[in-house]
Tab-separated table of C-alpha atoms in Angstrom:
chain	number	residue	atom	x	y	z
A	4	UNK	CA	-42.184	77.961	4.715
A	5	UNK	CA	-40.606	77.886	8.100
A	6	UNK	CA	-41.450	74.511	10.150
A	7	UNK	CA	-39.813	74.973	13.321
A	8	UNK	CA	-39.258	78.464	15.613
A	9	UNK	CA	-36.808	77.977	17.776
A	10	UNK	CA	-36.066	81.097	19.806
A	11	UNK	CA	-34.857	82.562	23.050
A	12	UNK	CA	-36.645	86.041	22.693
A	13	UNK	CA	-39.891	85.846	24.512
A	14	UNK	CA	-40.746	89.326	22.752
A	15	UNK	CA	-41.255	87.644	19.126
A	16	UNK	CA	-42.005	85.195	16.814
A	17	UNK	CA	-41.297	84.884	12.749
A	18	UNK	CA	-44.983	84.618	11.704
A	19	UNK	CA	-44.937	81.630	8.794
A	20	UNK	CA	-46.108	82.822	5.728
A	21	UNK	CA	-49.213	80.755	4.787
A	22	UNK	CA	-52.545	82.114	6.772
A	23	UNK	CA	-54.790	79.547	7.754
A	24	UNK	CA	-58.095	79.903	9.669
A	25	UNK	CA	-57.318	77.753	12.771
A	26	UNK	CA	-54.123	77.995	14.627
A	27	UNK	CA	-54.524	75.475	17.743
A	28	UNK	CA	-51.540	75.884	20.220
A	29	UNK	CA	-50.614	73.266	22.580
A	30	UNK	CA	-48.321	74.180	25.061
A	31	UNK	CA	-46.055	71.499	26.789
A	32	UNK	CA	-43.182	71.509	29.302
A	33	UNK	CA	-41.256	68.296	29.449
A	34	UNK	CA	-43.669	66.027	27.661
A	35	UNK	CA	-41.906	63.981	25.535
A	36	UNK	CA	-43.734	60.825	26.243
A	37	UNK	CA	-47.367	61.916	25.289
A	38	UNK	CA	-46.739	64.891	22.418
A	39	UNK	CA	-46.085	62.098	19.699
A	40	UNK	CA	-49.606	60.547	20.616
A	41	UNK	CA	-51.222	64.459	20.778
A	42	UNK	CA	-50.150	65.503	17.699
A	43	UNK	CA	-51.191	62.732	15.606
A	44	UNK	CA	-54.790	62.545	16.994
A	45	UNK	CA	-55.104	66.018	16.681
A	46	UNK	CA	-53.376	65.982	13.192
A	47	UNK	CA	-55.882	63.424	11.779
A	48	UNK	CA	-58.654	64.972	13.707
A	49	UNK	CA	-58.349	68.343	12.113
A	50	UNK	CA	-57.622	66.713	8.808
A	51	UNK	CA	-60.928	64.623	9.063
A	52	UNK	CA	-63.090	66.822	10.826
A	53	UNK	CA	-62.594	70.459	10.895
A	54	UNK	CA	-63.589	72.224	7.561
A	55	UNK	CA	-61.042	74.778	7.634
A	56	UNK	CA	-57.528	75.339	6.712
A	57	UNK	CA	-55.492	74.843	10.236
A	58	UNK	CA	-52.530	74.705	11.555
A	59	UNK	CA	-50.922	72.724	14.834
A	60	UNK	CA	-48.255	74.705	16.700
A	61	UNK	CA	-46.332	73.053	19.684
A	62	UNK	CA	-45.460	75.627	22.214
A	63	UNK	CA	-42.200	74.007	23.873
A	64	UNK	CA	-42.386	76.171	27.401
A	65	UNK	CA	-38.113	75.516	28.039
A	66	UNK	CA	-38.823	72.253	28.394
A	67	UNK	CA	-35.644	70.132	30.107
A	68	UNK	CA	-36.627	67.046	28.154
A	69	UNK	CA	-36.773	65.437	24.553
A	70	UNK	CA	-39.815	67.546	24.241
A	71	UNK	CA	-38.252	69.925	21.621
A	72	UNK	CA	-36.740	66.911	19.724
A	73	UNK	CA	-39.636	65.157	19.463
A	74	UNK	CA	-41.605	68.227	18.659
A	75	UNK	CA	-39.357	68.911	15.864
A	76	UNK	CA	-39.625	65.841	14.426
A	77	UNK	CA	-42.807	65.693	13.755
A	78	UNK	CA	-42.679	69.471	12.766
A	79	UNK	CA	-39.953	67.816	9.716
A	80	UNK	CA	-43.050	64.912	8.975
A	81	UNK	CA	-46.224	67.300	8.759
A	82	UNK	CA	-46.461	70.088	6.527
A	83	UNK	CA	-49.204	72.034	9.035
A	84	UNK	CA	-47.071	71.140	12.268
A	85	UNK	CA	-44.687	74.126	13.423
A	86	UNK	CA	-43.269	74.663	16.807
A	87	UNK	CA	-42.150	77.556	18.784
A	88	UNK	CA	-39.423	77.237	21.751
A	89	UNK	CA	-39.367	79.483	24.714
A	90	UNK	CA	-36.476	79.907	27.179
A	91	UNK	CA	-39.036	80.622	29.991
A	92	UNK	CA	-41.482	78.211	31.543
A	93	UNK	CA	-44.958	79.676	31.563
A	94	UNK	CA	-48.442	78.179	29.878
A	95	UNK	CA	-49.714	82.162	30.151
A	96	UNK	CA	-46.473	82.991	28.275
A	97	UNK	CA	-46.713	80.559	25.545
A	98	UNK	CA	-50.166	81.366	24.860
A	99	UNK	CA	-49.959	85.026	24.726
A	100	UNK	CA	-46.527	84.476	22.498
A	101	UNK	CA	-47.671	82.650	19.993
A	102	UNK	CA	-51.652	83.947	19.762
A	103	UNK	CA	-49.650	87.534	19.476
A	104	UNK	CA	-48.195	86.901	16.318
A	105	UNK	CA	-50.661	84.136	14.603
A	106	UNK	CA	-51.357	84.990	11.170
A	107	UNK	CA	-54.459	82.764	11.715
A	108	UNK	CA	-57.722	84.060	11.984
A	109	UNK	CA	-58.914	82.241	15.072
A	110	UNK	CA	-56.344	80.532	17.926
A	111	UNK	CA	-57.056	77.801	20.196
A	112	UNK	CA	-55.559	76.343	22.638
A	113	UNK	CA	-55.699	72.691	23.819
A	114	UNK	CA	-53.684	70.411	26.963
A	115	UNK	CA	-51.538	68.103	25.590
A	116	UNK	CA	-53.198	65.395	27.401
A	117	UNK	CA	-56.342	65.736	25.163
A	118	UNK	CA	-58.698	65.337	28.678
A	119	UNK	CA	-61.373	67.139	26.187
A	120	UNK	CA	-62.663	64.579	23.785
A	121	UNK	CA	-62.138	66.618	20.156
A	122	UNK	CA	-65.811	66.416	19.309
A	123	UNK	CA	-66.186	69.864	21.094
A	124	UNK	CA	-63.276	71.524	19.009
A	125	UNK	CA	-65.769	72.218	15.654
A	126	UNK	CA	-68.765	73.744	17.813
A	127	UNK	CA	-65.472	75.470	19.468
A	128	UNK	CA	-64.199	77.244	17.144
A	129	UNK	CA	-67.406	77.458	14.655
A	130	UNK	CA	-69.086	81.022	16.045
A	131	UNK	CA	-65.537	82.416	16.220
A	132	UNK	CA	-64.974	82.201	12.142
A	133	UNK	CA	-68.502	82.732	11.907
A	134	UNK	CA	-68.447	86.044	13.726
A	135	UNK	CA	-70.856	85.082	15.953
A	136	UNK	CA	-68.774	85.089	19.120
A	137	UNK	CA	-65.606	86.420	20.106
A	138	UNK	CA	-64.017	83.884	22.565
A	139	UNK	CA	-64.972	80.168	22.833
A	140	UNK	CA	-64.581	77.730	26.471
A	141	UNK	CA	-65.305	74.651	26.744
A	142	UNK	CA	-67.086	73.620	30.129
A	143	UNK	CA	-67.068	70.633	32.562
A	144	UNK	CA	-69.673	72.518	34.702
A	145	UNK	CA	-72.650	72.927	32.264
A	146	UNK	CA	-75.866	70.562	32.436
A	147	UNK	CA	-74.893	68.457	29.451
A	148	UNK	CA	-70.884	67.973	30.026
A	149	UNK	CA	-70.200	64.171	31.087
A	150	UNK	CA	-66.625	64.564	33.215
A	151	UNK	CA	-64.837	61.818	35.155
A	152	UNK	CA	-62.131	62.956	37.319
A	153	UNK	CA	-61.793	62.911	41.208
A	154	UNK	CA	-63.262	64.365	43.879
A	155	UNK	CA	-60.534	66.537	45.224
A	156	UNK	CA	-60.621	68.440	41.901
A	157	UNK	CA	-64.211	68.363	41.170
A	158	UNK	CA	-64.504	70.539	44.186
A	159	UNK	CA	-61.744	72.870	43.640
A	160	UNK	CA	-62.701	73.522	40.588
A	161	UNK	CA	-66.359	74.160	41.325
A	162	UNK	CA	-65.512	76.226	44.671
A	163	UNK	CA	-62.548	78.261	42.397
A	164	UNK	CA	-65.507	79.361	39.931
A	165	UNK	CA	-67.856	80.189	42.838
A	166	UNK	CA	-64.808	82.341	44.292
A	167	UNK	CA	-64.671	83.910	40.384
A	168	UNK	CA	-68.568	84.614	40.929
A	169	UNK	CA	-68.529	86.330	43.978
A	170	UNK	CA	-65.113	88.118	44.162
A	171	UNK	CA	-64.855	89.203	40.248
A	172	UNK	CA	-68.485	88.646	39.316
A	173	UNK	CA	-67.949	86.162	36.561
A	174	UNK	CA	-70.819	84.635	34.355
A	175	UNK	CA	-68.969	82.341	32.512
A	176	UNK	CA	-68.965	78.617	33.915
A	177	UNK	CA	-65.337	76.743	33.477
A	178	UNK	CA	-62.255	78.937	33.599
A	179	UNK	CA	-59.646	76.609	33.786
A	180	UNK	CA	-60.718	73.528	31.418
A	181	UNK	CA	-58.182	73.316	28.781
A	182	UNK	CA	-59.927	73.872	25.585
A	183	UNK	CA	-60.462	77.933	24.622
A	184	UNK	CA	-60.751	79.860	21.162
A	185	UNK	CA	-59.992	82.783	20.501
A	186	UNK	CA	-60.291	85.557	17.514
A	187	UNK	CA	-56.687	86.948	16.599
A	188	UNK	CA	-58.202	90.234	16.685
A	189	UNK	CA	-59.371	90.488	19.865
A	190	UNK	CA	-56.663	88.304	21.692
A	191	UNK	CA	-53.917	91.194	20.066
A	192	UNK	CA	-56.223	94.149	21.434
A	193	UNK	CA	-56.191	91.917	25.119
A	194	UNK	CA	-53.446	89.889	25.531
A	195	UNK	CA	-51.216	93.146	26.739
A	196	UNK	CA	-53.218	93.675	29.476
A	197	UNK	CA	-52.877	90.203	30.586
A	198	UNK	CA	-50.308	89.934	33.291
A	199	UNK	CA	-49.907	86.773	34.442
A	200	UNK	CA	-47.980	84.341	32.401
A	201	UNK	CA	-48.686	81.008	34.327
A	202	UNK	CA	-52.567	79.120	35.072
A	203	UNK	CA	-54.033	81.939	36.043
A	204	UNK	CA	-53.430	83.465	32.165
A	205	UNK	CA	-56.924	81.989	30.640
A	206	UNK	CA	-59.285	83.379	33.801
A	207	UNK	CA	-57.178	86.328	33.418
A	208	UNK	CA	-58.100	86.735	29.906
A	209	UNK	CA	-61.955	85.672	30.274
A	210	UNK	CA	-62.942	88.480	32.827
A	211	UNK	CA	-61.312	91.097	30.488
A	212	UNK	CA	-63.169	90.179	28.001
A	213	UNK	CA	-66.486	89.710	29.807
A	214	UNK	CA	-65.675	92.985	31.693
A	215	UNK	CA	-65.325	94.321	27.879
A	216	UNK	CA	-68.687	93.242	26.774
A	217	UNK	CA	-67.317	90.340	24.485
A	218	UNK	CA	-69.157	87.500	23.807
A	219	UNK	CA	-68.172	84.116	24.994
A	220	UNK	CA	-69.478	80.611	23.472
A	221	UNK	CA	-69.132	77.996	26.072
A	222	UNK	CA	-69.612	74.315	24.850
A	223	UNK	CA	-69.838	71.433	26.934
A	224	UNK	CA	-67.665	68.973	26.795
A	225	UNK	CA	-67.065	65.325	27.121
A	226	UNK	CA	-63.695	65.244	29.760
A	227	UNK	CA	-61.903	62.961	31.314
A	228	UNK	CA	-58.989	63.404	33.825
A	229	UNK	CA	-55.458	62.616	33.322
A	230	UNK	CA	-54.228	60.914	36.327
A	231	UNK	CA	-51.031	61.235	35.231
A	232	UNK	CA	-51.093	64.856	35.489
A	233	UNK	CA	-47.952	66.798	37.156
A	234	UNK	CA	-49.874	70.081	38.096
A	235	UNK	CA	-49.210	70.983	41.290
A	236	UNK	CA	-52.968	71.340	42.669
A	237	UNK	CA	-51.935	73.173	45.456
A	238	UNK	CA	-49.785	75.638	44.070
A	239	UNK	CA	-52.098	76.358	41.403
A	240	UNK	CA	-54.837	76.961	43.337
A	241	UNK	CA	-52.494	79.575	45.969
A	242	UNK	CA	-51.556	81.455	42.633
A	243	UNK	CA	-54.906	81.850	41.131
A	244	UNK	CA	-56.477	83.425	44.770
A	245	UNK	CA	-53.355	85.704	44.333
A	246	UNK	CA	-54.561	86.666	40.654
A	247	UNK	CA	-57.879	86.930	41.872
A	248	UNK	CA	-57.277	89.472	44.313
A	249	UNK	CA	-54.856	91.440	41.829
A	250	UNK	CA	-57.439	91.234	38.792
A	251	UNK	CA	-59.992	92.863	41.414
A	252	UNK	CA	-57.722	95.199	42.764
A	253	UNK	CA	-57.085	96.393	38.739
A	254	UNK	CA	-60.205	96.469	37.986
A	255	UNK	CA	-61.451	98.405	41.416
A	256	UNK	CA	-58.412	101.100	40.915
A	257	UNK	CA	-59.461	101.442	37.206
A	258	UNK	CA	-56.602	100.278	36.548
A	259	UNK	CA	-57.398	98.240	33.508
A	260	UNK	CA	-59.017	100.781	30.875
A	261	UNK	CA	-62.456	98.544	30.143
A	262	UNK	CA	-64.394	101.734	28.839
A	263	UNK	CA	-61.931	102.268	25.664
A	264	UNK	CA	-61.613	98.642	25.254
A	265	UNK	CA	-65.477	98.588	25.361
A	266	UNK	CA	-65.607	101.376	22.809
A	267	UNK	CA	-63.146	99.392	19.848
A	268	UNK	CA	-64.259	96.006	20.459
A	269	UNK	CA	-67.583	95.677	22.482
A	270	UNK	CA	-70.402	94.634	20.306
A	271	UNK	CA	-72.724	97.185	19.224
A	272	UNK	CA	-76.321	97.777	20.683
A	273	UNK	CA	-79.214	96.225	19.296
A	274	UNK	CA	-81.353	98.842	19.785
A	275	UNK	CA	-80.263	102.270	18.356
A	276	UNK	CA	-80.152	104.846	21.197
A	277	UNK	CA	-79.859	102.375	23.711
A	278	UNK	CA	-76.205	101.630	24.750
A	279	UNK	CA	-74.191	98.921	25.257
A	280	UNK	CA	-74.699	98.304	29.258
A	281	UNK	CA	-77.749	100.760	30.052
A	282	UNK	CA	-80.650	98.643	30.810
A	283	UNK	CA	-77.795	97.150	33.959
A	284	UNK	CA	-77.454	100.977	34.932
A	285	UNK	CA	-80.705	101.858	34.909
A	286	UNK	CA	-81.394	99.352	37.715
A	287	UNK	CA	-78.008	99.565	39.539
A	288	UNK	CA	-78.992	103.357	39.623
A	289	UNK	CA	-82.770	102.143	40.791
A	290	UNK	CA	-81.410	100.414	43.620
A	291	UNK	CA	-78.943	103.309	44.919
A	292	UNK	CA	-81.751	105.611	43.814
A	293	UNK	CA	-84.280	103.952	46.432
A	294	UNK	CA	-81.641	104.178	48.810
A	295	UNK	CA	-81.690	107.261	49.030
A	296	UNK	CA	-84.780	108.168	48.892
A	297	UNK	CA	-85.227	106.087	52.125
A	298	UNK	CA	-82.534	107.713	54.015
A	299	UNK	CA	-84.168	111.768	52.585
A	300	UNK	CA	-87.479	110.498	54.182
A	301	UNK	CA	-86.190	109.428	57.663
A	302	UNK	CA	-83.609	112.563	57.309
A	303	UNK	CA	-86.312	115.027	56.659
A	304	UNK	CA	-88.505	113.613	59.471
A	305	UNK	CA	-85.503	113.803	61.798
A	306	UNK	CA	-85.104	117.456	60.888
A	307	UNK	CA	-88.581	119.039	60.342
A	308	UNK	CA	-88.717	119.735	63.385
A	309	UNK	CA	-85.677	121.400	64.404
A	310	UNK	CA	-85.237	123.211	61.244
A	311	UNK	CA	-88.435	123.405	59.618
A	312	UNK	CA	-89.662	122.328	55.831
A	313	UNK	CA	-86.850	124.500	53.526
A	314	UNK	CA	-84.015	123.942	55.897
A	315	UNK	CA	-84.727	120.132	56.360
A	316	UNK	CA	-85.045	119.515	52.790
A	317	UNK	CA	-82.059	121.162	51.847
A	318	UNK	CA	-80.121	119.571	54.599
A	319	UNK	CA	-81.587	115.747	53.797
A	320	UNK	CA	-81.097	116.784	50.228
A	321	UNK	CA	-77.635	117.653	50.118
A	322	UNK	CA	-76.601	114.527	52.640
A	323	UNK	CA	-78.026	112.277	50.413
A	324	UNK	CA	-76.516	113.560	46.889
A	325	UNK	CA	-73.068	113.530	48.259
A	326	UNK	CA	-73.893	109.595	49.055
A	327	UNK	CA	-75.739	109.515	45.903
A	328	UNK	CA	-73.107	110.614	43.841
A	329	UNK	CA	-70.235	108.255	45.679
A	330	UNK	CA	-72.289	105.745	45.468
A	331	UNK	CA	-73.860	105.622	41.665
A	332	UNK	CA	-70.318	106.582	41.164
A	333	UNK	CA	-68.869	103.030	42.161
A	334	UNK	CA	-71.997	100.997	41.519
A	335	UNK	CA	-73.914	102.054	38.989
A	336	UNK	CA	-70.957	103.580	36.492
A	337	UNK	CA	-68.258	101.692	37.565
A	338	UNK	CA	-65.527	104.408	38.622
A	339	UNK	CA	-62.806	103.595	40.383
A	340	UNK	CA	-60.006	105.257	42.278
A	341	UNK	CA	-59.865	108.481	43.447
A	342	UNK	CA	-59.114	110.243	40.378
A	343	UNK	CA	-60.982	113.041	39.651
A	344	UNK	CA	-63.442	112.202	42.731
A	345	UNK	CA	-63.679	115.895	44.006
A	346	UNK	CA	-64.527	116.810	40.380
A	347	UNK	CA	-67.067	114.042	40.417
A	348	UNK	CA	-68.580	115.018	43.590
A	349	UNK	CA	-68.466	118.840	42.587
A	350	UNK	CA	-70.849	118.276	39.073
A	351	UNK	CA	-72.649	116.070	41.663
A	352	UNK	CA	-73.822	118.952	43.846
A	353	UNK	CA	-74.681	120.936	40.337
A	354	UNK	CA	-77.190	117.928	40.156
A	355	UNK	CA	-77.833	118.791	43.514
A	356	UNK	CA	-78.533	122.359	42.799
A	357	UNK	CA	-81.368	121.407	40.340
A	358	UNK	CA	-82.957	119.177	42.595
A	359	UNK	CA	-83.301	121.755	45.466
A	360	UNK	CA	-84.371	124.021	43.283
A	361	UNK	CA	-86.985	121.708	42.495
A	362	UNK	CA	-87.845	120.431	45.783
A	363	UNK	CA	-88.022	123.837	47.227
A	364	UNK	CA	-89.654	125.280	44.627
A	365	UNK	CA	-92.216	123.070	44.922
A	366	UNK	CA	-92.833	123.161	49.272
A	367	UNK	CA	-93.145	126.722	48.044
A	368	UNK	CA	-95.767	126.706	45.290
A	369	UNK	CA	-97.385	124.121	48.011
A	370	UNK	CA	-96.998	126.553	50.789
A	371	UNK	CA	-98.712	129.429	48.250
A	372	UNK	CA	-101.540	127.592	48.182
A	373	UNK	CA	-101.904	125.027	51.207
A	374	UNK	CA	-100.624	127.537	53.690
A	375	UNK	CA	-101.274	124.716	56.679
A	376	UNK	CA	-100.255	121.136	54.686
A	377	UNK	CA	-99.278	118.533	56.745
A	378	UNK	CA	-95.902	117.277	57.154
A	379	UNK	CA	-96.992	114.096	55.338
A	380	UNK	CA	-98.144	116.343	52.121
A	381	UNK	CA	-95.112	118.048	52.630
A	382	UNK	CA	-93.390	114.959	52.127
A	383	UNK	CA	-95.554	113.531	49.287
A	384	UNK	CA	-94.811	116.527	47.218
A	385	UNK	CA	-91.460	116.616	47.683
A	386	UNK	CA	-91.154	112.484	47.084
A	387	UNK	CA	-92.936	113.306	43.693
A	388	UNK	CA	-90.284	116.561	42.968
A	389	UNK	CA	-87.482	114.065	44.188
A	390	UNK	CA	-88.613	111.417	41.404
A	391	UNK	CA	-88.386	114.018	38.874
A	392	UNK	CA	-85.263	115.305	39.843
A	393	UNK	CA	-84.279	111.608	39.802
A	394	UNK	CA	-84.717	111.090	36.053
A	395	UNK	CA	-82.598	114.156	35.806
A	396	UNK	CA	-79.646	113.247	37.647
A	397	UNK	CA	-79.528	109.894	35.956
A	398	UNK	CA	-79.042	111.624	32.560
A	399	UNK	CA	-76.205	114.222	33.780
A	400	UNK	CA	-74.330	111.558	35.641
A	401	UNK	CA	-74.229	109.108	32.879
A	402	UNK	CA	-72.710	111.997	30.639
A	403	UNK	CA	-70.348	113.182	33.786
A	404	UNK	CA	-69.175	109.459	34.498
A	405	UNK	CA	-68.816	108.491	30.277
A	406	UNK	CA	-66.703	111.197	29.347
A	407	UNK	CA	-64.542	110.483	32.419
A	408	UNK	CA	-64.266	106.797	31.776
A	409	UNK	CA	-63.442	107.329	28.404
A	410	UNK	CA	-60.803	109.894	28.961
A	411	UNK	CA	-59.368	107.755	31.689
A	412	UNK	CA	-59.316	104.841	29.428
A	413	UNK	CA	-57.545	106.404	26.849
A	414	UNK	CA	-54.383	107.456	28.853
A	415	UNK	CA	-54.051	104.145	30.628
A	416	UNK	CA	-54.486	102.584	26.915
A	417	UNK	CA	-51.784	105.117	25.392
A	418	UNK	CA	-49.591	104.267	28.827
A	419	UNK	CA	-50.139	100.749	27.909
A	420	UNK	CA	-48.465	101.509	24.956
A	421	UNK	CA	-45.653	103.295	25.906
């Protein structure tokens, strides 16, 4: 079996050829003086504690050092120890090198200053082989975590994953604690679209795959900082606003094809007939659809009177459903871009077109036989025809905006690919 990897082609690895369950990475860059230390505790942990066959892989990032040396070394004294040298300096690069070609059926990753006490790494990894979950964090931030580090980074790191909230709309809690799991399967189908090869790699990663309906396990830890550490606070902290922007600027474009991704490895509804991500449409699509409403009542007050009942509904009518459609569009479907956003708007007004004929249809039966109804019953019938037409549109915009997502999907995926 092949112990040690060294390489200088960032593209590929030799994959050894014993599978085990557990592959846990840790990738280093000039650590020579605490690798020895790592390894062994992790060695005898995963030898004592973990119930599954595992592997250790050190992930020497071009390290300058005796971090290779040393890393080979123990590589020669433990059969489950391998390492993998990279010419390039990159934790994001290591990751995605090595997870890309594991023959394991879950990967982890871990710091090599063990800040994460390795109690957490069994309830880490356990849904993963289980099939239970699909990625695995652990988290300083939840209720039950006991951390001791600083100030300065306890609020970076808190006001980071408030940024992550806002800007990207993130539920998980921790992005950048150094202890994550990960099924081979779905870090191959991912790690491609991951572009950044540096700190930013793991939030990177976990809004894909929350964006792709995956579901992640987060386990709180027991951590304690290293306040030896060499990261570059600063730095770190410029370069993950910069991926936060560029992440949100993907996934705004639709950029990043999230529908086919959804389709191959998104868990499947619970309830047949219901899918994956309706029940959050139907009320993204309640708010825009009150919305509007709102602005066809004020419109068709405004123009009653200068136009009369037909002419003011179809006026307030068609404003709306061209705001309708943009918006439900964005919002409710999540399209991006400007592809095919005449089309869009075009099958929009065919929406339209049934709900005017609705709507006037109805002022006219009403007309028939209330010849002199009030503006107000006027606009109580019409509300009524308007709620109608409402489950309506619903229904044909979900089929308009699914068959465009999923063609759209499939040519970034095959361009992916290319």
């Amino acid at each position: 079996m092949t112990k040690s990897l060294a390489r200088h082609d960032a593209d590929a690895v030799t994959v050894p050829l014993r599978t085990v369950t557990l592959d846990v990475v840790v990738p280093v860059y000039n650590e020579e003086r605490d690798l020895e230390r790592c390894v062994r505790r992790l060695h005898r942990h995963l030898a004592d504690n973990i119930p599954y066959p595992s592997r250790i892989t050190v992930a020497d990032n071009a390290s300058t050092d005796g971090t290779l040396a040393v890393a080979n070394l123990l590589a020669a004294e433990f059969d489950d120890v391998r390492v993998v040298h990279l010419d390039e300096k990159g934790r994001g690069r290591a990751l995605r090198t090595v997870w890309s070609a594991s023959d394991a059926e879950v990967v982890a990753y871990m710091d090599v200053d063990l800040s994460t006490d390795l109690g957490a790494l069994l309830p880490l990894v356990a849904p993963l082989v289980s099939g239970h979950s699909d990625v695995a964090i652990g988290s300083r931030l939840a209720r039950s975590s006991r951390v001791v580090r600083g100030p300065k980074r306890e609020v970076i790191s808190r006001c980071y994953n408030l940024i992550l909230r806002g800007a990207l709309r993130a539920r998980f809690s921790d992005a950048q604690c150094g202890f994550k799991a990960m099924r081979t399967d779905v870090a191959r189908e991912l790690l491609p679209l991951v572009e950044d090869t540096g700190w930013f790699f793991d939030t990177e990663l976990l809004v894909l795959a929350e964006r792709v309906g995956l579901r992640i396990h987060e386990v709180p830890v027991d951590w304690v900082d290293d306040p030896d550490s060499t990261v570059d606070i600063v730095a770190t902290a410029v370069a993950d606003l910069k991926g936060v922007v560029r992440v949100g600027r993907a996934l705004a474009t639709g950029r990043l094809p999230i529908a086919a991704l959804r389709t191959s490895l998104g868990r499947e509804p619970l309830v047949q007939g219901v899918p994956h991500g309706m029940v959050g449409q139907l009320v993204r699509f309640a708010v825009v659809g009150v919305a509007s409403t709102v602005a066809y009542i004020v419109l068709y007050l405004l123009l009653h009177s200068l136009l009369g009942a037909q002419a003011a509904n179809f006026t307030a009518l068609l404003i709306t459903a061209v705001l309708n459609t943009t918006a439900n569009r964005a919002f409710t479907f999540g399209v991006r871009g400007s592809a095919n956003a005449a089309r869009h708007q075009a099958q929009g007004l065919a929406v339209f077109g049934f709900g005017l004929l609705l709507t006037s249809g109805s002022l006219f039966v009403l007309h028939r036989w209330v010849p002199d109804a009030s503006r107000h019953v006027e606009l109580a019938v019409l509300v009524v025809a308007n709620l109608v037409a409402t489950v309506s549109r619903f229904v044909a915009l979900r089929w308009v905006f699914r068959h465009h997502t999923a063609r759209q999907s499939t040519v970034q995926t095959q361009g992916a690919d290319q």
